């Protein structure tokens, strides 16, 4: 995938590299750097949107959390490349026109081809970048950040016309057609997968809440029923974005993993109350209409390479692992970590599955000093190796809070499990 992205960047800048031989003088070099970074910024914009278009093959192959990280990275590239592009294009303009910096810059913004629109677009993208900085984002409600973040579409849209005025497209019908095709395919994917598919699914499956069950203080399971559920194609380990059409909830769609294998009668999620949306689930009434967008996620059986599998779940991260524990073929062991005894949810189900398939479950009640059948299980390579014989030849599926999954990944690496066999679902975006 990364190779494909870099190949795309190389293809997008081909004309620019050919033009290198004819670059002359300082103004020529300024213009060339401006041209190269402008092309790369335009390409990064298309990638930025393509990565979050929710194309199923992309989502399954790469994983939603990794796609979200790449999307954020493309956003940073876009801002840096656009800034360099603006600085160098302005320097070239000022050098060629012989006007002062201020007059030259204002003249370029007001009279340059679609430069004003592109500058406003850059302003919007910069605003989104600022609210996405971790320290700022933490202070915002998720929904506030999410809706402001949608300004990205406006920013990219405004910058598009300017891109086509560059020297690579102004005279070249082929290059301009390919560039338009890139943007049109991204736009079609976005409309198809983010808007039309969810609407079509909502009409086809007519999902509604069947019931809510309390699993432990602060954790509930929601059962959702509907029509043609088998057609959803949800695999164990995957998640949906759930929009419950109840007062105060319909305007937000939150991701929750299936905590039981999907079947023709119901879908089930198990959710810990951490904020407004997750807390409100306990109050859902049977019959409430539901829109579920998905299934998404790459934490599935397709990742498995070895016959032996270790599942490590932290807290409510047990949800997707519960379905994998039941359905993954081969020899499966589950380590379930929680801070307190009462946080170990779905315990009866896990014990029944373990008994039915002759598998082992280790419960640990504190992630650093917990006990498993009376033994301390610190989250270190040595402790995991002792607990799981032959650990290095296992595939490991990890799900839980970021701190726990990071510590577990380090411990597994030290225990000799290669990175490619550690499969993680992060609950943080
Ligand atoms: C792929 C995935 C699967 C998940 N599966 C489960 C699960 O099975 N059970 C469970 O209890 N939790 C799960 N979560 C976490 C769950 O989505 C959040 O705890 C929940 O959305 C918090 O929303 P809130 O309004 O209750 O809390 P808030 O206080 O508003 O949010 C707390 C944090 O949750 C995240 N969040 C909130 N809304 C969204 C959203 N719409 N999209 C993405 N992230 C959001 C943000 O990082 C936010 O900072 C999952 C998260 C992801 C990304």
Coordinates of N, CA, C and O and ligand atoms in Angstrom, one line a residue, residues 54 64-65 137-138 140-143 145-146 218-220 237-242 252-259 268-281 296-297 316-320 399 425-429, ligand 1:
X54 N -13.4 5.0 3.4 CA -14.0 3.7 3.9 C -14.3 2.7 2.8 O -15.3 2.0 2.8
X64 N -8.7 0.2 10.2 CA -9.2 1.6 10.4 C -8.3 2.5 11.2 O -8.1 3.6 10.9
X65 N -7.7 1.9 12.2 CA -6.9 2.8 13.1 C -5.6 3.2 12.4 O -5.2 4.4 12.4
X137 N -7.1 19.1 20.6 CA -8.2 18.2 20.4 C -8.7 17.6 21.8 O -9.9 17.4 21.9
X138 N -7.8 17.4 22.7 CA -8.2 16.9 24.0 C -9.1 17.8 24.7 O -10.0 17.3 25.5
X140 N -11.4 19.6 23.3 CA -12.7 19.7 22.6 C -13.5 18.4 22.7 O -13.0 17.3 22.9
X141 N -14.9 18.6 22.7 CA -15.7 17.4 22.7 C -15.4 16.7 21.3 O -15.2 17.4 20.3
X142 N -15.6 15.4 21.3 CA -15.3 14.7 20.1 C -16.2 15.2 18.9 O -15.7 15.4 17.8
X143 N -17.4 15.4 19.2 CA -18.4 15.8 18.2 C -18.0 17.2 17.6 O -18.1 17.5 16.4
X145 N -15.0 18.5 17.6 CA -13.8 18.3 16.7 C -14.2 17.7 15.4 O -13.8 18.1 14.3
X146 N -15.1 16.7 15.4 CA -15.5 16.0 14.2 C -16.2 16.9 13.2 O -15.8 16.9 12.0
X218 N -21.6 0.2 34.8 CA -21.0 1.0 33.8 C -20.8 0.3 32.5 O -20.2 0.9 31.5
X219 N -21.1 -1.0 32.4 CA -20.9 -1.7 31.1 C -22.3 -2.4 30.7 O -22.9 -3.1 31.5
X220 N -22.7 -2.1 29.5 CA -24.0 -2.7 29.0 C -23.8 -3.4 27.7 O -22.8 -3.0 26.9
X237 N -14.5 -9.8 15.3 CA -13.4 -8.9 15.4 C -13.7 -7.5 14.8 O -13.0 -6.6 15.0
X238 N -14.8 -7.4 14.0 CA -15.0 -6.1 13.3 C -16.0 -5.2 14.1 O -16.6 -5.7 15.1
X239 N -16.1 -4.0 13.7 CA -16.9 -3.0 14.4 C -17.8 -2.3 13.4 O -17.6 -2.3 12.2
X240 N -18.8 -1.6 13.9 CA -19.7 -0.8 13.1 C -19.7 0.6 13.7 O -19.3 0.8 14.9
X241 N -20.1 1.6 13.0 CA -20.3 3.0 13.6 C -21.8 3.0 13.8 O -22.6 2.9 12.8
X242 N -22.2 3.2 15.0 CA -23.6 3.0 15.4 C -24.3 4.4 15.6 O -23.8 5.2 16.4
X252 N -24.8 11.6 16.1 CA -23.4 11.1 16.3 C -23.4 9.6 16.0 O -24.3 8.9 16.5
X253 N -22.4 9.1 15.3 CA -22.2 7.7 15.1 C -20.9 7.3 15.7 O -19.8 7.7 15.3
X254 N -21.0 6.4 16.7 CA -19.8 6.0 17.4 C -19.4 4.6 17.1 O -20.2 3.7 16.9
X255 N -18.1 4.3 17.1 CA -17.6 2.9 16.8 C -17.7 2.0 18.0 O -17.1 2.3 19.0
X256 N -18.3 0.9 17.8 CA -18.3 -0.2 18.8 C -18.2 -1.5 18.1 O -18.9 -1.8 17.1
X257 N -17.4 -2.4 18.7 CA -17.1 -3.7 18.1 C -18.2 -4.7 18.4 O -18.9 -4.6 19.5
X258 N -18.4 -5.7 17.5 CA -19.4 -6.7 17.9 C -18.8 -7.6 19.0 O -17.6 -7.9 18.9
X259 N -19.6 -7.9 20.0 CA -19.1 -8.7 21.1 C -19.7 -10.1 21.1 O -19.4 -10.9 22.0
X268 N -24.7 -7.8 18.5 CA -24.6 -7.3 19.9 C -23.3 -6.5 20.1 O -22.2 -6.9 19.5
X269 N -23.4 -5.5 20.8 CA -22.2 -4.7 21.2 C -22.2 -4.6 22.7 O -23.2 -4.7 23.4
X270 N -20.9 -4.5 23.3 CA -20.8 -4.4 24.7 C -19.9 -3.2 25.0 O -18.8 -3.0 24.5
X271 N -20.5 -2.2 25.8 CA -19.9 -0.9 25.8 C -19.7 -0.4 27.2 O -20.6 -0.6 28.1
X272 N -18.6 0.2 27.4 CA -18.3 0.8 28.7 C -18.6 2.3 28.7 O -18.3 3.0 27.7
X273 N -19.3 2.8 29.7 CA -19.7 4.2 29.8 C -18.5 5.0 30.1 O -18.0 5.0 31.2
X274 N -18.1 5.9 29.1 CA -17.0 6.8 29.4 C -17.4 8.2 29.1 O -16.7 9.1 29.5
X275 N -18.5 8.4 28.4 CA -18.9 9.8 28.0 C -20.4 9.8 27.7 O -21.1 8.8 27.9
X276 N -20.8 10.9 27.0 CA -22.3 11.1 26.7 C -22.9 9.9 26.0 O -23.9 9.4 26.3
X277 N -22.2 9.5 24.8 CA -22.9 8.5 23.9 C -22.9 7.2 24.6 O -23.9 6.5 24.7
X278 N -21.7 6.7 25.1 CA -21.7 5.4 25.7 C -22.5 5.3 26.9 O -23.1 4.2 27.2
X279 N -22.7 6.4 27.7 CA -23.5 6.4 28.9 C -25.0 6.3 28.5 O -25.8 5.6 29.1
X280 N -25.4 6.9 27.4 CA -26.8 7.0 27.0 C -27.3 5.6 26.5 O -28.5 5.4 26.4
X281 N -26.4 4.7 26.2 CA -26.8 3.4 25.6 C -27.7 2.7 26.6 O -28.6 1.9 26.3
X296 N -16.4 -2.6 9.6 CA -15.1 -2.2 9.4 C -14.1 -2.9 10.3 O -14.5 -3.6 11.2
X297 N -12.8 -2.8 10.0 CA -11.8 -3.3 10.9 C -11.1 -4.5 10.3 O -11.7 -5.3 9.6
X316 N -12.8 -3.3 28.4 CA -13.9 -3.5 27.4 C -13.3 -3.9 26.1 O -14.0 -4.3 25.2
X317 N -12.0 -3.9 26.0 CA -11.3 -4.4 24.8 C -11.6 -5.9 24.6 O -11.2 -6.4 23.5
X318 N -12.2 -6.5 25.5 CA -12.6 -7.9 25.4 C -13.6 -8.1 24.3 O -13.8 -9.2 23.7
X319 N -14.4 -7.0 24.0 CA -15.6 -7.2 23.0 C -15.2 -7.9 21.8 O -15.7 -9.0 21.5
X320 N -14.3 -7.4 20.9 CA -14.0 -8.1 19.7 C -13.3 -9.4 19.9 O -13.4 -10.4 19.1
X399 N -6.3 -6.0 22.1 CA -7.3 -4.9 22.1 C -7.5 -4.4 23.5 O -7.7 -5.2 24.5
X425 N -6.1 -3.7 17.7 CA -7.3 -2.8 17.5 C -7.2 -1.8 18.6 O -7.2 -2.1 19.7
X426 N -7.0 -0.5 18.2 CA -7.0 0.5 19.2 C -8.3 1.2 19.2 O -9.0 1.4 18.2
X427 N -8.8 1.4 20.5 CA -10.1 2.1 20.6 C -10.0 3.6 20.6 O -11.0 4.3 20.8
X428 N -8.8 4.1 20.4 CA -8.6 5.6 20.3 C -8.4 5.9 18.8 O -7.6 5.3 18.1
X429 N -9.0 7.0 18.4 CA -8.7 7.5 17.0 C -7.9 8.8 17.2 O -8.0 9.5 18.1
Ligands
LIG1 C1 -12.6 0.7 16.3 C2 -13.2 1.0 17.6 C3 -14.0 0.0 18.3 C4 -14.5 0.3 19.6 N1 -15.2 -0.7 20.2 C5 -15.7 -0.4 21.4 C6 -16.4 -1.4 22.1 O1 -16.6 -2.5 21.6 N2 -16.8 -1.1 23.4 C7 -16.6 0.1 24.0 O2 -17.0 0.3 25.1 N3 -15.9 1.0 23.3 C8 -15.4 0.8 22.1 N4 -14.7 1.8 21.4 C9 -14.5 3.1 22.1 C10 -15.8 3.9 21.9 O3 -16.0 4.2 20.6 C11 -15.7 5.2 22.7 O4 -15.4 4.9 24.1 C12 -17.0 6.0 22.6 O5 -17.3 6.3 21.3 C13 -16.9 7.2 23.5 O6 -17.9 8.1 23.2 P1 -18.6 9.0 24.3 O7 -19.5 10.0 23.7 O8 -19.3 8.0 25.3 O9 -17.4 9.6 25.1 P2 -16.6 10.9 24.8 O10 -16.1 11.4 26.2 O11 -17.3 11.9 24.0 O12 -15.4 10.3 24.0 C14 -14.3 9.7 24.6 C15 -13.3 9.4 23.5 O13 -13.9 8.4 22.6 C16 -13.5 8.7 21.3 N5 -14.7 8.9 20.5 C17 -15.9 9.5 20.9 N6 -16.8 9.5 19.9 C18 -16.2 8.9 18.8 C19 -16.6 8.6 17.5 N7 -17.8 9.0 17.0 N8 -15.7 8.0 16.7 C20 -14.4 7.7 17.1 N9 -14.0 7.9 18.4 C21 -14.8 8.5 19.2 C22 -12.6 9.9 21.3 O14 -11.3 9.5 21.3 C23 -13.0 10.6 22.6 O15 -11.9 11.4 23.0 C24 -14.2 1.6 20.2 C25 -13.5 2.5 19.5 C26 -13.0 2.3 18.3 C27 -12.2 3.3 17.6

